[in-house]
Amino acid sequence: MALVINDRVKVTSTTTGTGAFALGTVAVGFEDFTAIGNNNTTYYTIFNQGTTEWEVGLGTLDGTSANLTRTTIISSSNSDAAVTFTGGTKDVFCTLPASKAIYLDADGVPVGAAGAGFAVAMAIAL
């Protein structure tokens, strides 16, 4: 099992509750979660269209990439806890959470998740 992040992965789902999400139809112009790979983990967003329900987390795909288990919730509309999704169509897509991003500021200094640790690791690697 590996952490995989891929561009333009988006499907819909009608799953409700707090459990694993059955991944449905791929959105036009996008790929489905098989692009992440069976049994791999990925960062995801779930948004219930037309509502204020949303969740960002780390999820684990099953052996067919047809279901996404919500392994770790990073942020959500439920005070950063698992959202009990109600009925409706949800967009489920691969994302890179801001809290996990590392980027360079205007001076080229690493900023973001573990920025200082990243700078130390790069100095050792060089």
GROMACS .gro file of N, CA and C in nm:
model
  378
    1MET      N    1   0.085  -0.117   0.000
    1MET     CA    2   0.000   0.000   0.000
    1MET      C    3   0.090   0.124   0.000
    2ALA      N    4   0.061   0.214  -0.093
    2ALA     CA    5   0.139   0.336  -0.106
    2ALA      C    6   0.046   0.457  -0.107
    3LEU      N    7   0.099   0.571  -0.066
    3LEU     CA    8   0.026   0.696  -0.079
    3LEU      C    9   0.043   0.743  -0.223
    4VAL      N   10  -0.069   0.761  -0.294
    4VAL     CA   11  -0.066   0.802  -0.433
    4VAL      C   12  -0.155   0.924  -0.450
    5ILE      N   13  -0.103   1.026  -0.516
    5ILE     CA   14  -0.181   1.145  -0.549
    5ILE      C   15  -0.179   1.157  -0.701
    6ASN      N   16  -0.296   1.181  -0.758
    6ASN     CA   17  -0.305   1.188  -0.903
    6ASN      C   18  -0.394   1.306  -0.941
    7ASP      N   19  -0.368   1.364  -1.055
    7ASP     CA   20  -0.447   1.475  -1.105
    7ASP      C   21  -0.576   1.426  -1.170
    8ARG      N   22  -0.681   1.508  -1.162
    8ARG     CA   23  -0.805   1.489  -1.235
    8ARG      C   24  -0.871   1.355  -1.208
    9VAL      N   25  -0.878   1.318  -1.080
    9VAL     CA   26  -0.951   1.199  -1.036
    9VAL      C   27  -1.077   1.249  -0.966
   10LYS      N   28  -1.194   1.217  -1.025
   10LYS     CA   29  -1.319   1.267  -0.967
   10LYS      C   30  -1.436   1.177  -1.009
   11VAL      N   31  -1.514   1.138  -0.910
   11VAL     CA   32  -1.632   1.057  -0.934
   11VAL      C   33  -1.747   1.113  -0.851
   12THR      N   34  -1.866   1.058  -0.872
   12THR     CA   35  -1.979   1.092  -0.788
   12THR      C   36  -2.013   0.970  -0.702
   13SER      N   37  -2.089   0.996  -0.597
   13SER     CA   38  -2.134   0.889  -0.508
   13SER      C   39  -2.264   0.932  -0.444
   14THR      N   40  -2.346   0.836  -0.409
   14THR     CA   41  -2.470   0.865  -0.336
   14THR      C   42  -2.466   0.802  -0.197
   15THR      N   43  -2.348   0.762  -0.152
   15THR     CA   44  -2.331   0.701  -0.020
   15THR      C   45  -2.373   0.800   0.089
   16THR      N   46  -2.435   0.749   0.195
   16THR     CA   47  -2.472   0.831   0.310
   16THR      C   48  -2.403   0.775   0.434
   17GLY      N   49  -2.405   0.854   0.543
   17GLY     CA   50  -2.349   0.809   0.669
   17GLY      C   51  -2.203   0.841   0.686
   18THR      N   52  -2.136   0.765   0.774
   18THR     CA   53  -1.996   0.790   0.807
   18THR      C   54  -1.903   0.678   0.762
   19GLY      N   55  -1.954   0.580   0.692
   19GLY     CA   56  -1.872   0.465   0.652
   19GLY      C   57  -1.796   0.488   0.523
   20ALA      N   58  -1.748   0.375   0.468
   20ALA     CA   59  -1.677   0.378   0.341
   20ALA      C   60  -1.769   0.428   0.230
   21PHE      N   61  -1.710   0.492   0.130
   21PHE     CA   62  -1.787   0.544   0.018
   21PHE      C   63  -1.777   0.451  -0.102
   22ALA      N   64  -1.893   0.414  -0.155
   22ALA     CA   65  -1.898   0.342  -0.282
   22ALA      C   66  -1.875   0.446  -0.391
   23LEU      N   67  -1.770   0.429  -0.468
   23LEU     CA   68  -1.733   0.526  -0.570
   23LEU      C   69  -1.813   0.498  -0.697
   24GLY      N   70  -1.880   0.600  -0.747
   24GLY     CA   71  -1.972   0.582  -0.858
   24GLY      C   72  -1.915   0.625  -0.991
   25THR      N   73  -1.996   0.696  -1.066
   25THR     CA   74  -1.967   0.734  -1.204
   25THR      C   75  -1.856   0.838  -1.211
   26VAL      N   76  -1.762   0.814  -1.302
   26VAL     CA   77  -1.654   0.910  -1.324
   26VAL      C   78  -1.711   1.037  -1.386
   27ALA      N   79  -1.665   1.152  -1.340
   27ALA     CA   80  -1.708   1.280  -1.395
   27ALA      C   81  -1.649   1.299  -1.536
   28VAL      N   82  -1.724   1.364  -1.621
   28VAL     CA   83  -1.680   1.388  -1.759
   28VAL      C   84  -1.548   1.465  -1.756
   29GLY      N   85  -1.450   1.414  -1.831
   29GLY     CA   86  -1.321   1.480  -1.841
   29GLY      C   87  -1.223   1.441  -1.731
   30PHE      N   88  -1.263   1.347  -1.644
   30PHE     CA   89  -1.178   1.305  -1.533
   30PHE      C   90  -1.151   1.155  -1.540
   31GLU      N   91  -1.067   1.105  -1.449
   31GLU     CA   92  -1.038   0.963  -1.435
   31GLU      C   93  -1.108   0.912  -1.310
   32ASP      N   94  -1.126   0.780  -1.301
   32ASP     CA   95  -1.180   0.724  -1.177
   32ASP      C   96  -1.065   0.686  -1.084
   33PHE      N   97  -1.097   0.633  -0.969
   33PHE     CA   98  -0.996   0.607  -0.866
   33PHE      C   99  -0.904   0.489  -0.898
   34THR      N  100  -0.929   0.418  -1.009
   34THR     CA  101  -0.832   0.315  -1.049
   34THR      C  102  -0.698   0.380  -1.084
   35ALA      N  103  -0.699   0.512  -1.114
   35ALA     CA  104  -0.575   0.585  -1.141
   35ALA      C  105  -0.487   0.593  -1.015
   36ILE      N  106  -0.548   0.578  -0.898
   36ILE     CA  107  -0.473   0.576  -0.772
   36ILE      C  108  -0.416   0.436  -0.748
   37GLY      N  109  -0.495   0.335  -0.779
   37GLY     CA  110  -0.450   0.197  -0.767
   37GLY      C  111  -0.512   0.123  -0.650
   38ASN      N  112  -0.544  -0.002  -0.675
   38ASN     CA  113  -0.606  -0.087  -0.574
   38ASN      C  114  -0.523  -0.092  -0.446
   39ASN      N  115  -0.592  -0.083  -0.333
   39ASN     CA  116  -0.533  -0.095  -0.199
   39ASN      C  117  -0.441   0.021  -0.160
   40ASN      N  118  -0.430   0.124  -0.242
   40ASN     CA  119  -0.346   0.238  -0.210
   40ASN      C  120  -0.425   0.341  -0.128
   41THR      N  121  -0.352   0.434  -0.069
   41THR     CA  122  -0.414   0.545   0.004
   41THR      C  123  -0.399   0.671  -0.080
   42THR      N  124  -0.488   0.766  -0.054
   42THR     CA  125  -0.482   0.895  -0.123
   42THR      C  126  -0.551   1.000  -0.037
   43TYR      N  127  -0.520   1.124  -0.061
   43TYR     CA  128  -0.595   1.232   0.001
   43TYR      C  129  -0.719   1.257  -0.083
   44TYR      N  130  -0.831   1.282  -0.017
   44TYR     CA  131  -0.958   1.298  -0.087
   44TYR      C  132  -1.036   1.416  -0.032
   45THR      N  133  -1.131   1.462  -0.113
   45THR     CA  134  -1.235   1.554  -0.069
   45THR      C  135  -1.368   1.491  -0.107
   46ILE      N  136  -1.466   1.503  -0.018
   46ILE     CA  137  -1.604   1.467  -0.048
   46ILE      C  138  -1.687   1.592  -0.025
   47PHE      N  139  -1.770   1.627  -0.123
   47PHE     CA  140  -1.858   1.743  -0.112
   47PHE      C  141  -1.998   1.702  -0.155
   48ASN      N  142  -2.095   1.722  -0.068
   48ASN     CA  143  -2.234   1.692  -0.099
   48ASN      C  144  -2.292   1.812  -0.173
   49GLN      N  145  -2.317   1.795  -0.302
   49GLN     CA  146  -2.364   1.904  -0.387
   49GLN      C  147  -2.488   1.971  -0.329
   50GLY      N  148  -2.487   2.104  -0.330
   50GLY     CA  149  -2.603   2.180  -0.285
   50GLY      C  150  -2.620   2.188  -0.134
   51THR      N  151  -2.519   2.143  -0.060
   51THR     CA  152  -2.525   2.148   0.087
   51THR      C  153  -2.397   2.212   0.139
   52THR      N  154  -2.384   2.216   0.270
   52THR     CA  155  -2.260   2.264   0.333
   52THR      C  156  -2.177   2.148   0.386
   53GLU      N  157  -2.210   2.024   0.347
   53GLU     CA  158  -2.137   1.906   0.395
   53GLU      C  159  -2.013   1.882   0.309
   54TRP      N  160  -1.897   1.877   0.376
   54TRP     CA  161  -1.772   1.848   0.306
   54TRP      C  162  -1.673   1.785   0.404
   55GLU      N  163  -1.576   1.715   0.346
   55GLU     CA  164  -1.474   1.648   0.427
   55GLU      C  165  -1.348   1.631   0.344
   56VAL      N  166  -1.233   1.651   0.407
   56VAL     CA  167  -1.102   1.627   0.347
   56VAL      C  168  -1.030   1.528   0.437
   57GLY      N  169  -0.969   1.427   0.376
   57GLY     CA  170  -0.900   1.329   0.459
   57GLY      C  171  -0.805   1.241   0.380
   58LEU      N  172  -0.756   1.140   0.450
   58LEU     CA  173  -0.675   1.035   0.391
   58LEU      C  174  -0.763   0.912   0.382
   59GLY      N  175  -0.774   0.855   0.264
   59GLY     CA  176  -0.860   0.740   0.245
   59GLY      C  177  -0.784   0.622   0.189
   60THR      N  178  -0.840   0.504   0.207
   60THR     CA  179  -0.780   0.380   0.158
   60THR      C  180  -0.876   0.314   0.061
   61LEU      N  181  -0.827   0.284  -0.057
   61LEU     CA  182  -0.907   0.215  -0.158
   61LEU      C  183  -0.907   0.065  -0.131
   62ASP      N  184  -1.017  -0.001  -0.169
   62ASP     CA  185  -1.023  -0.146  -0.154
   62ASP      C  186  -0.950  -0.214  -0.270
   63GLY      N  187  -0.958  -0.345  -0.277
   63GLY     CA  188  -0.885  -0.423  -0.377
   63GLY      C  189  -0.932  -0.405  -0.519
   64THR      N  190  -1.044  -0.334  -0.540
   64THR     CA  191  -1.092  -0.308  -0.676
   64THR      C  192  -1.101  -0.158  -0.705
   65SER      N  193  -1.062  -0.076  -0.612
   65SER     CA  194  -1.072   0.070  -0.621
   65SER      C  195  -1.216   0.117  -0.639
   66ALA      N  196  -1.311   0.036  -0.590
   66ALA     CA  197  -1.453   0.070  -0.602
   66ALA      C  198  -1.507   0.134  -0.474
   67ASN      N  199  -1.433   0.123  -0.364
   67ASN     CA  200  -1.477   0.176  -0.235
   67ASN      C  201  -1.361   0.248  -0.168
   68LEU      N  202  -1.393   0.361  -0.105
   68LEU     CA  203  -1.293   0.442  -0.036
   68LEU      C  204  -1.328   0.445   0.112
   69THR      N  205  -1.240   0.388   0.194
   69THR     CA  206  -1.256   0.395   0.339
   69THR      C  207  -1.195   0.525   0.388
   70ARG      N  208  -1.270   0.597   0.467
   70ARG     CA  209  -1.226   0.727   0.519
   70ARG      C  210  -1.138   0.700   0.642
   71THR      N  211  -1.009   0.685   0.619
   71THR     CA  212  -0.914   0.640   0.720
   71THR      C  213  -0.885   0.747   0.825
   72THR      N  214  -0.854   0.869   0.780
   72THR     CA  215  -0.819   0.978   0.871
   72THR      C  216  -0.885   1.107   0.821
   73ILE      N  217  -0.963   1.171   0.907
   73ILE     CA  218  -1.027   1.297   0.870
   73ILE      C  219  -0.928   1.410   0.903
   74ILE      N  220  -0.903   1.497   0.805
   74ILE     CA  221  -0.811   1.609   0.825
   74ILE      C  222  -0.889   1.735   0.858
   75SER      N  223  -0.994   1.763   0.783
   75SER     CA  224  -1.079   1.879   0.809
   75SER      C  225  -1.218   1.848   0.754
   76SER      N  226  -1.318   1.916   0.811
   76SER     CA  227  -1.454   1.889   0.765
   76SER      C  228  -1.551   1.998   0.811
   77SER      N  229  -1.670   1.991   0.758
   77SER     CA  230  -1.776   2.082   0.799
   77SER      C  231  -1.837   2.040   0.932
   78ASN      N  232  -1.788   1.930   0.989
   78ASN     CA  233  -1.835   1.879   1.118
   78ASN      C  234  -1.725   1.897   1.223
   79SER      N  235  -1.675   2.018   1.235
   79SER     CA  236  -1.569   2.049   1.333
   79SER      C  237  -1.450   1.955   1.319
   80ASP      N  238  -1.415   1.923   1.196
   80ASP     CA  239  -1.300   1.839   1.162
   80ASP      C  240  -1.315   1.694   1.207
   81ALA      N  241  -1.438   1.650   1.228
   81ALA     CA  242  -1.469   1.510   1.257
   81ALA      C  243  -1.538   1.451   1.133
   82ALA      N  244  -1.558   1.319   1.133
   82ALA     CA  245  -1.626   1.254   1.022
   82ALA      C  246  -1.764   1.315   1.002
   83VAL      N  247  -1.798   1.340   0.879
   83VAL     CA  248  -1.929   1.394   0.845
   83VAL      C  249  -2.027   1.279   0.827
   84THR      N  250  -2.145   1.292   0.883
   84THR     CA  251  -2.253   1.198   0.857
   84THR      C  252  -2.326   1.252   0.734
   85PHE      N  253  -2.284   1.205   0.617
   85PHE     CA  254  -2.339   1.259   0.493
   85PHE      C  255  -2.485   1.220   0.477
   86THR      N  256  -2.565   1.317   0.433
   86THR     CA  257  -2.707   1.295   0.407
   86THR      C  258  -2.723   1.258   0.259
   87GLY      N  259  -2.848   1.236   0.218
   87GLY     CA  260  -2.876   1.199   0.080
   87GLY      C  261  -2.831   1.305  -0.019
   88GLY      N  262  -2.820   1.264  -0.143
   88GLY     CA  263  -2.778   1.355  -0.248
   88GLY      C  264  -2.655   1.304  -0.320
   89THR      N  265  -2.616   1.377  -0.421
   89THR     CA  266  -2.498   1.341  -0.500
   89THR      C  267  -2.376   1.409  -0.443
   90LYS      N  268  -2.274   1.329  -0.418
   90LYS     CA  269  -2.147   1.382  -0.366
   90LYS      C  270  -2.041   1.377  -0.474
   91ASP      N  271  -1.958   1.481  -0.479
   91ASP     CA  272  -1.836   1.478  -0.558
   91ASP      C  273  -1.727   1.421  -0.469
   92VAL      N  274  -1.654   1.323  -0.520
   92VAL     CA  275  -1.542   1.262  -0.447
   92VAL      C  276  -1.421   1.275  -0.537
   93PHE      N  277  -1.318   1.344  -0.487
   93PHE     CA  278  -1.203   1.365  -0.573
   93PHE      C  279  -1.072   1.363  -0.495
   94CYS      N  280  -0.965   1.336  -0.568
   94CYS     CA  281  -0.830   1.334  -0.515
   94CYS      C  282  -0.785   1.479  -0.498
   95THR      N  283  -0.717   1.507  -0.386
   95THR     CA  284  -0.673   1.643  -0.358
   95THR      C  285  -0.540   1.639  -0.284
   96LEU      N  286  -0.477   1.754  -0.269
   96LEU     CA  287  -0.360   1.768  -0.182
   96LEU      C  288  -0.398   1.870  -0.076
   97PRO      N  289  -0.425   1.824   0.047
   97PRO     CA  290  -0.467   1.917   0.153
   97PRO      C  291  -0.359   2.023   0.180
   98ALA      N  292  -0.404   2.145   0.204
   98ALA     CA  293  -0.311   2.254   0.233
   98ALA      C  294  -0.221   2.221   0.351
   99SER      N  295  -0.275   2.150   0.451
   99SER     CA  296  -0.196   2.117   0.570
   99SER      C  297  -0.085   2.017   0.541
  100LYS      N  298  -0.088   1.954   0.425
  100LYS     CA  299   0.015   1.856   0.387
  100LYS      C  300   0.112   1.912   0.284
  101ALA      N  301   0.086   2.032   0.233
  101ALA     CA  302   0.167   2.090   0.127
  101ALA      C  303   0.294   2.154   0.182
  102ILE      N  304   0.400   2.144   0.105
  102ILE     CA  305   0.525   2.215   0.131
  102ILE      C  306   0.553   2.298   0.007
  103TYR      N  307   0.578   2.425   0.027
  103TYR     CA  308   0.604   2.514  -0.086
  103TYR      C  309   0.711   2.614  -0.045
  104LEU      N  310   0.763   2.684  -0.143
  104LEU     CA  311   0.867   2.783  -0.117
  104LEU      C  312   0.806   2.923  -0.114
  105ASP      N  313   0.848   3.003  -0.014
  105ASP     CA  314   0.801   3.141  -0.009
  105ASP      C  315   0.878   3.224  -0.112
  106ALA      N  316   0.856   3.354  -0.115
  106ALA     CA  317   0.918   3.441  -0.214
  106ALA      C  318   1.071   3.441  -0.206
  107ASP      N  319   1.125   3.403  -0.089
  107ASP     CA  320   1.270   3.397  -0.072
  107ASP      C  321   1.327   3.257  -0.093
  108GLY      N  322   1.240   3.162  -0.132
  108GLY     CA  323   1.286   3.025  -0.155
  108GLY      C  324   1.296   2.941  -0.029
  109VAL      N  325   1.236   2.987   0.080
  109VAL     CA  326   1.240   2.915   0.207
  109VAL      C  327   1.119   2.821   0.215
  110PRO      N  328   1.140   2.694   0.252
  110PRO     CA  329   1.028   2.601   0.263
  110PRO      C  330   0.927   2.647   0.368
  111VAL      N  331   0.800   2.640   0.333
  111VAL     CA  332   0.689   2.679   0.419
  111VAL      C  333   0.588   2.566   0.417
  112GLY      N  334   0.514   2.551   0.524
  112GLY     CA  335   0.406   2.452   0.525
  112GLY      C  336   0.440   2.334   0.611
  113ALA      N  337   0.371   2.224   0.584
  113ALA     CA  338   0.383   2.103   0.664
  113ALA      C  339   0.529   2.060   0.675
  114ALA      N  340   0.577   2.060   0.797
  114ALA     CA  341   0.714   2.015   0.826
  114ALA      C  342   0.818   2.089   0.744
  115GLY      N  343   0.793   2.217   0.714
  115GLY     CA  344   0.885   2.295   0.632
  115GLY      C  345   1.027   2.295   0.686
  116ALA      N  346   1.040   2.310   0.817
  116ALA     CA  347   1.174   2.312   0.877
  116ALA      C  348   1.240   2.175   0.864
  117GLY      N  349   1.165   2.070   0.886
  117GLY     CA  350   1.218   1.934   0.872
  117GLY      C  351   1.259   1.906   0.728
  118PHE      N  352   1.181   1.957   0.634
  118PHE     CA  353   1.211   1.942   0.494
  118PHE      C  354   1.344   2.009   0.460
  119ALA      N  355   1.365   2.129   0.512
  119ALA     CA  356   1.488   2.203   0.484
  119ALA      C  357   1.608   2.127   0.540
  120VAL      N  358   1.596   2.073   0.659
  120VAL     CA  359   1.705   1.995   0.719
  120VAL      C  360   1.733   1.871   0.635
  121ALA      N  361   1.629   1.800   0.594
  121ALA     CA  362   1.646   1.679   0.514
  121ALA      C  363   1.714   1.710   0.382
  122MET      N  364   1.675   1.821   0.319
  122MET     CA  365   1.737   1.860   0.192
  122MET      C  366   1.884   1.895   0.213
  123ALA      N  367   1.917   1.961   0.322
  123ALA     CA  368   2.056   1.996   0.349
  123ALA      C  369   2.141   1.871   0.369
  124ILE      N  370   2.085   1.773   0.438
  124ILE     CA  371   2.157   1.647   0.459
  124ILE      C  372   2.174   1.573   0.327
  125ALA      N  373   2.069   1.574   0.243
  125ALA     CA  374   2.074   1.502   0.116
  125ALA      C  375   2.175   1.563   0.020
  126LEU      N  376   2.194   1.693   0.032
  126LEU     CA  377   2.288   1.760  -0.060
  126LEU      C  378   2.428   1.741  -0.010
   0.00000   0.00000   0.00000
